[in-house]
Coordinates of C-alpha atoms in Angstrom, one line a residue:
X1 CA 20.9 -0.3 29.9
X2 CA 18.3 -1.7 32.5
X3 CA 17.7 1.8 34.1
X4 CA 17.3 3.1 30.5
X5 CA 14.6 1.0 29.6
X6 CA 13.1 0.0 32.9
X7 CA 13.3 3.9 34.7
X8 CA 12.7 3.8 38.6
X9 CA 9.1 2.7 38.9
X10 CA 8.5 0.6 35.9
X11 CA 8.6 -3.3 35.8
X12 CA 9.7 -5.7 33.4
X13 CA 8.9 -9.7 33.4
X14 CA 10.8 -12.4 35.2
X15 CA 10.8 -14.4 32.5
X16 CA 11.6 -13.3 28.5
X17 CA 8.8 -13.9 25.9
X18 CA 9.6 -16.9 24.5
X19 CA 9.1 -17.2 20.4
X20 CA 5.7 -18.1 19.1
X21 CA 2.8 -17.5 16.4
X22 CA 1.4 -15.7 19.1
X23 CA 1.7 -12.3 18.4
X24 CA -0.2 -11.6 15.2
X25 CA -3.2 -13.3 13.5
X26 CA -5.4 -13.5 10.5
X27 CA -7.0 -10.4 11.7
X28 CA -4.0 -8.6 11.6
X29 CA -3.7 -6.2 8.7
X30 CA -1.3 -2.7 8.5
X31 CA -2.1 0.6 7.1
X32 CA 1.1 3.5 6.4
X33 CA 0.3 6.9 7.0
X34 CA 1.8 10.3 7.1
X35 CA 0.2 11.9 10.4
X36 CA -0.6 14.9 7.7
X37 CA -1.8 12.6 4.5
X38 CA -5.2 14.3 5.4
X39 CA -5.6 18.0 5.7
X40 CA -7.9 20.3 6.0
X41 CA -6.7 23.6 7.5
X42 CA -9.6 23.8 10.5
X43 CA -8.7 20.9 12.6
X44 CA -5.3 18.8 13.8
X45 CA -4.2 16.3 11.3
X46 CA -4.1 13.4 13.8
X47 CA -7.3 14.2 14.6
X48 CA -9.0 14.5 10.9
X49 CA -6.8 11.1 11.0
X50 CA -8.4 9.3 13.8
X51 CA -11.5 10.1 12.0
X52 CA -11.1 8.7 8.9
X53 CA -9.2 5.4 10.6
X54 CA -12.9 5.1 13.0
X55 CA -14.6 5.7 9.7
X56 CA -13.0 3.7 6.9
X57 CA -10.6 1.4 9.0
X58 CA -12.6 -0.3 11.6
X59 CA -12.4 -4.0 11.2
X60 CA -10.8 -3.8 7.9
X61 CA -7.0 -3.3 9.7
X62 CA -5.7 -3.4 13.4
X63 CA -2.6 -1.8 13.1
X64 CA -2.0 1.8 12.1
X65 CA 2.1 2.9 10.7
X66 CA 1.8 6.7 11.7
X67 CA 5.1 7.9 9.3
X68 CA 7.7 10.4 11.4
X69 CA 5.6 12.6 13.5
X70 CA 8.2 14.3 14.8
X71 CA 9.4 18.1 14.6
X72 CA 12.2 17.6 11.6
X73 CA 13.8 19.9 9.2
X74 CA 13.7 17.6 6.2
X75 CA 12.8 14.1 4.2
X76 CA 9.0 14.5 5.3
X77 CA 10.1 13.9 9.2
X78 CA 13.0 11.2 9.0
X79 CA 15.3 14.3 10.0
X80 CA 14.4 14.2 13.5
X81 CA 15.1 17.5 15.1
X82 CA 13.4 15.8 18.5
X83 CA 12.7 12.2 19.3
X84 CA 10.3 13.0 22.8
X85 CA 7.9 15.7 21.0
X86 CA 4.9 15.4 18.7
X87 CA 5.4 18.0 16.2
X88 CA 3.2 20.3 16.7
X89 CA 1.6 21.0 13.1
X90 CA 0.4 17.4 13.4
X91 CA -0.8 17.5 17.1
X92 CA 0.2 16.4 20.4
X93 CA 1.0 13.0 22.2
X94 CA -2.4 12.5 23.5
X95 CA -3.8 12.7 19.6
X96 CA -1.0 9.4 18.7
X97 CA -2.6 7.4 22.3
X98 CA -5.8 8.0 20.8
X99 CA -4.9 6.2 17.6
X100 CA -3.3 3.7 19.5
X101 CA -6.2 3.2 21.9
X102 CA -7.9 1.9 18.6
X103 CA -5.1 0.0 16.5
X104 CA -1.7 -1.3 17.2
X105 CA 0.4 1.6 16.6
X106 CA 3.7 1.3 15.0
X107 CA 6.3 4.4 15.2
X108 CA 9.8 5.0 13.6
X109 CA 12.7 4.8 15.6
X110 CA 14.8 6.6 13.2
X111 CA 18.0 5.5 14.6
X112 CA 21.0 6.3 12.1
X113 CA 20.6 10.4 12.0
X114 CA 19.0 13.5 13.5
X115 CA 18.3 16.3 11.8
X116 CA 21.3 19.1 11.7
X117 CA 19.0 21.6 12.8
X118 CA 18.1 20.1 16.3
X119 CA 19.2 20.2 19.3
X120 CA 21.6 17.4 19.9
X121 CA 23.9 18.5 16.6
X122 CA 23.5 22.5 18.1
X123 CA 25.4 21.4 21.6
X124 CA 27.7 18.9 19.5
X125 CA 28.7 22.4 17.3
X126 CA 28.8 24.2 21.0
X127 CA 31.5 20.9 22.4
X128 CA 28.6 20.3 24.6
X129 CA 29.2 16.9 27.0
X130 CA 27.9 14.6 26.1
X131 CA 26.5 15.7 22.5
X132 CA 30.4 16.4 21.9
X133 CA 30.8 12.7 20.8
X134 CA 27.2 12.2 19.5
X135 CA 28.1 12.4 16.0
X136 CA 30.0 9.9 13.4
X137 CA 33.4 11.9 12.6
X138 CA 35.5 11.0 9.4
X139 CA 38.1 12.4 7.6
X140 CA 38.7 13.0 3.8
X141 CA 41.9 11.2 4.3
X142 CA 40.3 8.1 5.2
X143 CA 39.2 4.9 2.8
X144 CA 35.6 5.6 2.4
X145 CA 34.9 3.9 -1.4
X146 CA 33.8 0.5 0.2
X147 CA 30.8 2.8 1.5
X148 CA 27.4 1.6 0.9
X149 CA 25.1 4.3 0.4
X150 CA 21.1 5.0 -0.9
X151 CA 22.1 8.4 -2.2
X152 CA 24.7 10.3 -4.5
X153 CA 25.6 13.3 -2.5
X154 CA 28.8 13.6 -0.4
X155 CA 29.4 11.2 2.2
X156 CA 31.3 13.8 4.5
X157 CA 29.4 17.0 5.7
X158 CA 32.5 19.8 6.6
X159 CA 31.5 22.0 10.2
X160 CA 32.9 24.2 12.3
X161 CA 32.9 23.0 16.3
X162 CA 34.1 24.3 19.4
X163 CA 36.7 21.8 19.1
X164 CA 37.6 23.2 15.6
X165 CA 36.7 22.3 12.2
X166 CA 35.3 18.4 11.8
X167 CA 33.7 16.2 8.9
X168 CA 30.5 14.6 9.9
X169 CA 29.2 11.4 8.4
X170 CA 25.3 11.7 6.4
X171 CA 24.8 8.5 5.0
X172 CA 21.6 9.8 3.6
X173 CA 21.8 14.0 3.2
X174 CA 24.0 17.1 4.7
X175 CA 20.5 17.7 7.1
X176 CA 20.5 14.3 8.4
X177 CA 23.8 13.8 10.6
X178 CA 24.9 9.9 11.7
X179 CA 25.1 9.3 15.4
X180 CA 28.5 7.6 16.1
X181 CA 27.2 4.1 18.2
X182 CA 30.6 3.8 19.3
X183 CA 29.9 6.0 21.9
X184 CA 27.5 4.2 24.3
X185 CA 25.3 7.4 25.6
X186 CA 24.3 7.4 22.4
X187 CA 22.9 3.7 22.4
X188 CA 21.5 4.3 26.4
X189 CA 19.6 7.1 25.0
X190 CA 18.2 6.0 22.0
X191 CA 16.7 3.1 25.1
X192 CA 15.0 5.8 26.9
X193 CA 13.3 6.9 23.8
X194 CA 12.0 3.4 22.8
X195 CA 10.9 3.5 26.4
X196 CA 9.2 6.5 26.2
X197 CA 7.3 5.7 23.0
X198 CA 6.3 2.3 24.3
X199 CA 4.7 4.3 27.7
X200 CA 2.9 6.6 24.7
X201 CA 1.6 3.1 22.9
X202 CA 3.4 2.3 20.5
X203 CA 3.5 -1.5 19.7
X204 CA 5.1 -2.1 17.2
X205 CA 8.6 -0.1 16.5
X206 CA 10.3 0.1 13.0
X207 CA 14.3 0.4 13.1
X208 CA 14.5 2.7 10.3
X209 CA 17.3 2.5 8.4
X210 CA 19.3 0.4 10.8
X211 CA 21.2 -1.4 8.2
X212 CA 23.7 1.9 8.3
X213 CA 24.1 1.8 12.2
X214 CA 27.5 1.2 12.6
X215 CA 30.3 2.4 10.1
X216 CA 33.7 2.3 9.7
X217 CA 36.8 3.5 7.3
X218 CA 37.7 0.6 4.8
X219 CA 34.6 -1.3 5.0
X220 CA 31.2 -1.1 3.5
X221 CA 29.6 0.0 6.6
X222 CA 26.3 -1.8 6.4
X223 CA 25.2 -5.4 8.6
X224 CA 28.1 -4.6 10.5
X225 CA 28.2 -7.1 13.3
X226 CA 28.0 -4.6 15.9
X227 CA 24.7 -3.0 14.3
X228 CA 23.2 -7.1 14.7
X229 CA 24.3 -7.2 18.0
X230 CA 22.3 -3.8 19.2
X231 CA 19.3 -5.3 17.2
X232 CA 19.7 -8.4 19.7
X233 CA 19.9 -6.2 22.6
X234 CA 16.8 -4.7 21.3
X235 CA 14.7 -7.5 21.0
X236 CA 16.1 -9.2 24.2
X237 CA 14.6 -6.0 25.9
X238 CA 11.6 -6.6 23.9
X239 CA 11.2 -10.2 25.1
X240 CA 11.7 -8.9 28.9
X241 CA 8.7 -5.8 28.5
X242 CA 5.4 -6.8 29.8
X243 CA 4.1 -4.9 26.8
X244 CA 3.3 -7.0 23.5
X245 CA 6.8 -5.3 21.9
X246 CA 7.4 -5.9 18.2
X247 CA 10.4 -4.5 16.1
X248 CA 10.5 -4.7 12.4
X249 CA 13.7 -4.0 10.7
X250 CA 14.0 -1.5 7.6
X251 CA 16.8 -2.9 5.0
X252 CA 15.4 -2.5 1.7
X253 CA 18.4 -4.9 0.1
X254 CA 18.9 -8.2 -1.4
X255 CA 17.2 -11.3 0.3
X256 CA 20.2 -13.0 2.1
X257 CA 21.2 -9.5 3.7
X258 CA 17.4 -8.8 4.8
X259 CA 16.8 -12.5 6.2
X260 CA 19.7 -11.8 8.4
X261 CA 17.6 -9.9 10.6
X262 CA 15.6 -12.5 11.8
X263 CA 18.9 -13.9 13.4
X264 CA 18.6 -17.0 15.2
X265 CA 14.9 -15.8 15.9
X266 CA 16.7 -13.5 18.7
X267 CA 16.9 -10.1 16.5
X268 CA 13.8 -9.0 14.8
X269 CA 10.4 -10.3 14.7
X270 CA 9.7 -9.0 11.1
X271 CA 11.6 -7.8 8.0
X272 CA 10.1 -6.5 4.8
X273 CA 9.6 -8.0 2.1
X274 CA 11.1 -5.3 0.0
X275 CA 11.3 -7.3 -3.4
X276 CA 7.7 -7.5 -3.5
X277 CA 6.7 -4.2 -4.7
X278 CA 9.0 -4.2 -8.1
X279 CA 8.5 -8.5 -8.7
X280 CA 4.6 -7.6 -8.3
X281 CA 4.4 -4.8 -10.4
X282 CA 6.6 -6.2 -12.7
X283 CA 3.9 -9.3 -12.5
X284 CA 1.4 -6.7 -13.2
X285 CA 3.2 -5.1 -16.0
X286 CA 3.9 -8.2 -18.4
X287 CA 1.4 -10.2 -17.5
X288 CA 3.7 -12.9 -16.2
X289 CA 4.5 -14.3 -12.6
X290 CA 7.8 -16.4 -13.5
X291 CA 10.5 -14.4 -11.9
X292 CA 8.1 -13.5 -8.8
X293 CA 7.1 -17.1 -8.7
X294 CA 10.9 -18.1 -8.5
X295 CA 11.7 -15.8 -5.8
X296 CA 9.0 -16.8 -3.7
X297 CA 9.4 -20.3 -4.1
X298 CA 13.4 -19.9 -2.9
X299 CA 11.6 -17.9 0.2
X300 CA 11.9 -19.9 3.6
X301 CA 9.3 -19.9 6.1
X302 CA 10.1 -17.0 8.5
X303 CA 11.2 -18.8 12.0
X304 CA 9.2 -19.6 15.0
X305 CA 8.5 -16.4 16.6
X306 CA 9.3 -13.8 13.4
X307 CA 6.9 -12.6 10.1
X308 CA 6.9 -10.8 6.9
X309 CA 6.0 -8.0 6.7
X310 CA 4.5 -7.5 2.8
X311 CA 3.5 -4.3 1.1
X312 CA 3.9 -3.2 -2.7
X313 CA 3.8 0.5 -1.9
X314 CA 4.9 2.9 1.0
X315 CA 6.0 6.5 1.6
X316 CA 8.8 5.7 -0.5
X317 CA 9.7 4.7 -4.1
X318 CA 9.9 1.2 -5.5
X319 CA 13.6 -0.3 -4.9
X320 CA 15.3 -1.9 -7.0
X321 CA 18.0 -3.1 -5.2
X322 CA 16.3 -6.1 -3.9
X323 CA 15.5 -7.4 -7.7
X324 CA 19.0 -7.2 -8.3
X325 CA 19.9 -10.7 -9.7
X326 CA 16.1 -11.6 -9.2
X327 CA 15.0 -9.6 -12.6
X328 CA 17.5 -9.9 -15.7
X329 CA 18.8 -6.1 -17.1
X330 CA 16.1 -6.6 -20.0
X331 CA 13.7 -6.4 -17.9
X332 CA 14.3 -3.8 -15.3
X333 CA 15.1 -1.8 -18.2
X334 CA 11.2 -2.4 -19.6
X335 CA 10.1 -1.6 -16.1
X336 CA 11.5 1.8 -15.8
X337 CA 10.4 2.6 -19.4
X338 CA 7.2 1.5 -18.4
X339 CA 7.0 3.4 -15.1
X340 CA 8.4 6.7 -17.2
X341 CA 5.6 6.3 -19.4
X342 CA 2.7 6.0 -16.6
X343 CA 4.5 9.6 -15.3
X344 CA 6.4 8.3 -12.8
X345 CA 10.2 9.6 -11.9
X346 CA 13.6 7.0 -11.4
X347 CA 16.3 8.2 -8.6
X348 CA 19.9 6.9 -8.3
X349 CA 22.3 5.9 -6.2
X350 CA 26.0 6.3 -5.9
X351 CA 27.7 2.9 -6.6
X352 CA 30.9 2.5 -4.7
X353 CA 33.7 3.9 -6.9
X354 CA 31.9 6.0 -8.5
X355 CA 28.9 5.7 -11.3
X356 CA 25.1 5.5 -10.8
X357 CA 22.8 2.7 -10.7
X358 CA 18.6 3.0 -10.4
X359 CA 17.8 2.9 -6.6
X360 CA 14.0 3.2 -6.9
X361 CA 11.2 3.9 -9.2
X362 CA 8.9 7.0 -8.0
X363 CA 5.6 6.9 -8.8
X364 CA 2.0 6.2 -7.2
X365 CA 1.4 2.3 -7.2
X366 CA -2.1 2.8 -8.6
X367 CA -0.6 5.1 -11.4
X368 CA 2.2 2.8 -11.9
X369 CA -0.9 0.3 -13.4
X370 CA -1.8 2.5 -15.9
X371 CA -0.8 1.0 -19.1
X372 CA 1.4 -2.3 -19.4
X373 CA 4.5 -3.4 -21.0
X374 CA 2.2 -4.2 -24.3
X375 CA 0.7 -0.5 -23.8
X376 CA -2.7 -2.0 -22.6
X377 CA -4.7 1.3 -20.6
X378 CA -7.9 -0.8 -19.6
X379 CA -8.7 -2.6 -16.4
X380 CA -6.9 -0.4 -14.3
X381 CA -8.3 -1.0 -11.5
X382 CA -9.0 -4.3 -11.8
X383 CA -5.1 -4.5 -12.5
X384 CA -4.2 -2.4 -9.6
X385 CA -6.5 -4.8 -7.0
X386 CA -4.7 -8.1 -8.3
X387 CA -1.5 -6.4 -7.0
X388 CA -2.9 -6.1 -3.5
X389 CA -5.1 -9.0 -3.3
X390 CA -1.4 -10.8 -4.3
X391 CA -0.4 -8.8 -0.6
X392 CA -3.1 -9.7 1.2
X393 CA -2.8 -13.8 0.1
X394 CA 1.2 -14.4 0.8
X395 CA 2.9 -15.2 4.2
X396 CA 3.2 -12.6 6.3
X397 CA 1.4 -9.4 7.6
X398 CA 0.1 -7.2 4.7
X399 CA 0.2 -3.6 4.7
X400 CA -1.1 -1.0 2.4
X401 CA -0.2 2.5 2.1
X402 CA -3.1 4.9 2.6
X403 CA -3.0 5.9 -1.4
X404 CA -3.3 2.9 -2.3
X405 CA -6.4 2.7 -0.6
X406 CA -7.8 5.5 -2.1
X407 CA -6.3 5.2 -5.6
X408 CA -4.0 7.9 -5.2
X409 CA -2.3 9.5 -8.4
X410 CA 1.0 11.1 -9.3
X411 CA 1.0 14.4 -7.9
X412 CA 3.7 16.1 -10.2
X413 CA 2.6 19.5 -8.7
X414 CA 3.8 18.5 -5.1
X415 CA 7.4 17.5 -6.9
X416 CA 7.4 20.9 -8.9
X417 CA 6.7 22.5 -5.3
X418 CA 9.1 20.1 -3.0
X419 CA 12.1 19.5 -5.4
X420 CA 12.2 15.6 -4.7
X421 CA 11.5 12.8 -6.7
X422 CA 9.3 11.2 -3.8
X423 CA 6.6 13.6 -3.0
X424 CA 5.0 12.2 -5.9
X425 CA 3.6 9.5 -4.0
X426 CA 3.0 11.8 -0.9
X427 CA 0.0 13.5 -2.0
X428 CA -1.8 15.7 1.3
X429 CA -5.6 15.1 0.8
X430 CA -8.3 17.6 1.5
X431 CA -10.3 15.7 3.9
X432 CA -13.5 16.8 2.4
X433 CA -12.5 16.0 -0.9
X434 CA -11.5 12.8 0.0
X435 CA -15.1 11.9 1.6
X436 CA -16.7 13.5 -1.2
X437 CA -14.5 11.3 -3.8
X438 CA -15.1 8.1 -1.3
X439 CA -19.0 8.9 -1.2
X440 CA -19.4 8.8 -4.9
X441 CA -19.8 5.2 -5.8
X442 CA -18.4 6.3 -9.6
X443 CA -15.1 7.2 -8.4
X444 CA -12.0 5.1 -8.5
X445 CA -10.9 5.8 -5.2
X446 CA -14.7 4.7 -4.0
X447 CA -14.1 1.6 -6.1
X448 CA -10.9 0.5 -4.7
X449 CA -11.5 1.4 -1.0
X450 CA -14.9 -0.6 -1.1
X451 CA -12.9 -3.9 -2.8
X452 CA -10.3 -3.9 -0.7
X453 CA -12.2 -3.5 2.5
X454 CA -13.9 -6.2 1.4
X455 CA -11.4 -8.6 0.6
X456 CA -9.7 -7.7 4.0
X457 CA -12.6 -8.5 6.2
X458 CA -12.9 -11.7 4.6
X459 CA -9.6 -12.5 4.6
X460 CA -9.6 -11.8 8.5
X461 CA -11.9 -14.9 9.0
X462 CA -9.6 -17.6 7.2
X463 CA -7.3 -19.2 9.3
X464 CA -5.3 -20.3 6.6
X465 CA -4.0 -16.6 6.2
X466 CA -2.7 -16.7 9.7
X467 CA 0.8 -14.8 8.8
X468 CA 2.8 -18.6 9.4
X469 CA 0.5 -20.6 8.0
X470 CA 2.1 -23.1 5.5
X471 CA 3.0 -21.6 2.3
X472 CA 4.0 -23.6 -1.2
X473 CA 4.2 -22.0 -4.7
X474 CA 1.9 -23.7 -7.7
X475 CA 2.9 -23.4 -11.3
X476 CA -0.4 -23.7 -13.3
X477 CA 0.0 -21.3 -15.6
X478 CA 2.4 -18.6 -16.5
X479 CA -0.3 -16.2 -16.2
X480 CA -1.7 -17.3 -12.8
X481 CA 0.1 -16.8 -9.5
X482 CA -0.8 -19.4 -6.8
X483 CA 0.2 -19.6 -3.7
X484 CA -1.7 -22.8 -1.5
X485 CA -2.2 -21.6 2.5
X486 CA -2.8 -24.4 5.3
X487 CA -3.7 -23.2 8.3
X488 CA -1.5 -24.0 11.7
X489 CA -4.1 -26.8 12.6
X490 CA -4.5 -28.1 9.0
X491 CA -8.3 -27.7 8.9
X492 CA -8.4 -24.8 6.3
X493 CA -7.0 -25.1 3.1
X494 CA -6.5 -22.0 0.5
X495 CA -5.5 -22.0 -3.1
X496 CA -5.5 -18.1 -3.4
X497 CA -4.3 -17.6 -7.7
X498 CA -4.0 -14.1 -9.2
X499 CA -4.6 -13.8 -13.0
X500 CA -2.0 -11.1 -13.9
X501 CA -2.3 -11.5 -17.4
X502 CA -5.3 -9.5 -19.5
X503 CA -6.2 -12.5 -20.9
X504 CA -9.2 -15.0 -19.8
X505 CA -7.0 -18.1 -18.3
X506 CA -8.6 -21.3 -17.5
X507 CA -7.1 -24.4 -15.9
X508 CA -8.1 -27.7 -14.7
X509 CA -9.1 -27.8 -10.9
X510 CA -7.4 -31.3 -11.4
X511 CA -3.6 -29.4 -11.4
X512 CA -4.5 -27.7 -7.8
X513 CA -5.0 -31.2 -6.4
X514 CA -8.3 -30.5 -4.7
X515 CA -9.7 -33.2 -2.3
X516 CA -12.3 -34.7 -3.6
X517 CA -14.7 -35.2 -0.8
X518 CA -14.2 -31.4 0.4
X519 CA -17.1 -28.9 -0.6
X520 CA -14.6 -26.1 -1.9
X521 CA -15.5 -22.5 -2.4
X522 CA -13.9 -19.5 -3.7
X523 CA -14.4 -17.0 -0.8
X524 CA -14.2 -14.0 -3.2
X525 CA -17.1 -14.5 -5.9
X526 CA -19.1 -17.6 -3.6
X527 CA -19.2 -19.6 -6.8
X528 CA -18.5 -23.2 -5.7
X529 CA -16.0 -24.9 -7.4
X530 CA -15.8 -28.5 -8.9
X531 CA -12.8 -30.5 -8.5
X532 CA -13.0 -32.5 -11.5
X533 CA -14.3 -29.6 -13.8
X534 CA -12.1 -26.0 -14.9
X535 CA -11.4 -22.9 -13.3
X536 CA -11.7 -20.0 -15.5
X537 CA -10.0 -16.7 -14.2
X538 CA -11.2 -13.1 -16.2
X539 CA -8.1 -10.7 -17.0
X540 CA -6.8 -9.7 -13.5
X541 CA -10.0 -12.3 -11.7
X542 CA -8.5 -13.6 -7.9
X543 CA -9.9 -16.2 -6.4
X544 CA -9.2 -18.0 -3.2
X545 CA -10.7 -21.1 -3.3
X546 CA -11.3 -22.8 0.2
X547 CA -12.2 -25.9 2.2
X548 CA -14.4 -24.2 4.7
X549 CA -15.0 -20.6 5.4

């Protein structure tokens, strides 16, 4: 495992990194991108990419989530066909160390599968050595109904081999295969491609779908123990490179399952926050924070050395699993009404002996605002920027998919076209259209893109974001979410509240317990505030009201 991720030549420390807050900031701020969200069929993508990231991004984020940019055969490049190329269509290797000259660059390490169509599964059909016992085998025969799986399709994939016929594991579609980790080539050369990445500049890797590593017959086959322990081995790794490693884990399940990735602060050093995109939109939707305001008031501070990693919208939809027991039937039931009638789409899952259950909501987070559960259309977008101020204001690192940056809509035509419930939230931009629509201060993609650089770069001065700075939950008002931020040192307080509600709320500044002899301020509007007086909050208003800044 050494000479896998330490080839002849390179060096590792004497010492492992040991945990600490030292490895992100207040600066630190994500954006998730396809490497072909913007097209425009002169140039490479990752180029007309680099050029918008130099041109909107600078200062407003550091760290860049370039989506799959491998050759793959399916699922928008999560069925890797190669793990050491570039796909071509996109560009070359020296197009991603260009992005990552300029921003921490985080890449997917899509462990659990490989594309059918590559070359690894083509030798395993062949009885190639050592691709012969690549792949997870099963039969029929065997006690699969404890499986836990994202999709509805069949578990077991029937092929003919060398070796004669076999049933192959695809946890998540017939073109995406399960390597079998049994088989330790399989982990050793999964190392050399981490290693390989890292030496191409990528900082921060993201275990996709790692909760599915390991699987067995008769059991559920996800948070095995033996998929932990390769996560340990992982970061230990991590903690020996003399590059700045991080690995975030992808399990988009309930809390207790997620938290245990952080481990005893020796398996990753961030998880997402995956109930935060439906608890925030529901938020958004009825104009009321309880159920998000319980969950994160149950939330522990991540451990010495680990984050969260927050986000309301990504390349995927918006799950559901991880409000399961958080929102009440009732209520899940209003949100997929709601999202239906804002044009977005609802996939399923398989539930284990058999029936379906909502797995995610499809639909573009910005469209997903467009009317509420009381069938209110106005303030939009003054709706939609709550959701993401709520992102940027929470423990953690904040990340924001690039359509939610430019007010993306549904595109229904790339669904008709693709056949899958996601591509609505996948939309390919001209580049020129995009400028033009960012140039014209009318626009809403202008709008939102000018507000939320905004609020970034000031958030980026406030120490009390740091992503572990102290964190408690405030209950002024149903309407209002408030979250209070003290910063590692204790010199900067933050009382960052989020007026969900279309209605005008105001409270006492008494109930936030402001210290009287502190000049406070509320960093988004200037207006100074008085700590015997009220706070009034427009529909959808944020405020973060400091001690200094």
């Amino acid at each position: 495992m050494l000479a896998a991720f330490w080839p002849e030549g390179r060096t590792r420390r004497q010492r492992p990194r040991r945990p600490s807050n030292n490895l992100w900031s207040e600066r630190d701020a994500i954006v998730i991108t396809y490497g072909n969200s913007i097209e425009d069929g002169a140039h490479k993508p990752l180029d007309l990419l680099h050029d918008f990231l130099r041109r909107e991004m600078t200062g407003v984020v550091d760290g860049v989530h370039v989506l799959p940019f491998f050759p793959s055969s399916s699922d928008d490049g999560f069925a890797v066909m190669d793990y050491r190329e570039v796909d071509p269509a996109l560009g070359d290797w020296s197009d991603i160390r260009r992005i990552g000259a300029a921003f921490s660059l985080m890449s997917d390490m899509v462990l659990n599968h490989v594309s059918s169509q590559g070359a690894w599964f083509t030798a395993y059909l062949q009885g190639q050595p050592p691709y012969d016992r690549f792949f997870m085998e099963a039969s029929p025969e065997d006690d699969l109904s404890a499986v836990v799986r994202p999709r509805t399709s069949p578990l077991l994939r029937a092929v003919t081999t060398a070796m004669g016929p076999r049933h192959v594991w695809c946890t998540f579609s017939h073109d995406q295969v399960d390597l079998d980790f049994r088989n330790p080539e399989v982990l050793l050369e999964i190392l050399r491609v981490l290693r390989l990445h890292i030496d191409e500049g990528v900082r921060i890797i993201r275990l996709d779908a790692v909760a599915f590593l390991w699987k067995a017959p008769g059991t559920p086959s996800i948070h095995m123990p033996q998929t932990h322990a390769i996560v340990k081995l992982m970061r230990l790794l991590a903690d020996y490179a003399t590059e700045p490693v991080i690995l975030l884990t992808e399990t988009n399940v309930p809390k207790a399952e997620n938290l245990s990735y952080f481990g005893r602060r020796d398996e990753a050093h961030m998880v997402y926050q995956f109930p935060l995109p439906p608890l925030v939109l529901h938020a958004m939707l009825s104009g009321n924070v309880r159920y998000l305001r319980r969950w994160l008031r149950a939330m522990p501070p991540a451990p010495l050395g680990c984050a969260y990693f927050n986000f309301t919208a990504s390349h995927d939809g918006i799950g559901m699993r991880p409000v399961e027991g958080i929102l009440p039937p009732e209520e899940i039931a209003a949100m997929i009404d709601c999202v239906r009638d804002n044009g977005g789409l609802v996939s399923m899952r398989a539930l284990p002996g058999g029936g379906e259950a909502p797995y995610e909501l499809n639909c573009s987070y910005f469209d997903a605002m467009r009317r509420t559960f009381a069938g209110e259309e106005g303030d939009r977008i003054a709706r939609f920027l709550c959701s993401q101020t709520i992102v940027m204001s929470l423990e953690g690192i904040p990340a924001f998919y690039i359509h939610s940056f430019t007010a993306t809509e549904n595109d229904h035509t790339a669904v008709a076209q693709r056949g899958m419930n996601r591509a609505i939230n996948r939309h390919r931009w001209s580049y020129p259209a995009l400028c033009a629509r960012l140039d014209d201060p009318a626009t809403a993609a202008a709008q939102v893109m000018a507000e939320m650089k905004r609020r970034l770069r000031i958030r980026a001065r406030q120490p009390g974001f740091h992503p572990n700075a102290t964190q408690l939950t405030l209950a002024p008002d149903d309407r209002l979410l408030c979250v209070w931020r003290q910063s590692l040192d204790r010199g900067q307080s933050i009382f960052a509240l989020h007026n969900v509600s279309a209605e005008t709320v105001v409270i006492d500044a008494f109930s936030l317990n402001l210290i009287a002899d502190e000049d406070w301020r509320d960093l988004l509007s200037g207006e100074a505030i008085d700590p015997d007086g009220t706070i009034a909050f427009a529909p959808y208003q944020c405020r973060w009201i400091a001690n200094t800044g």
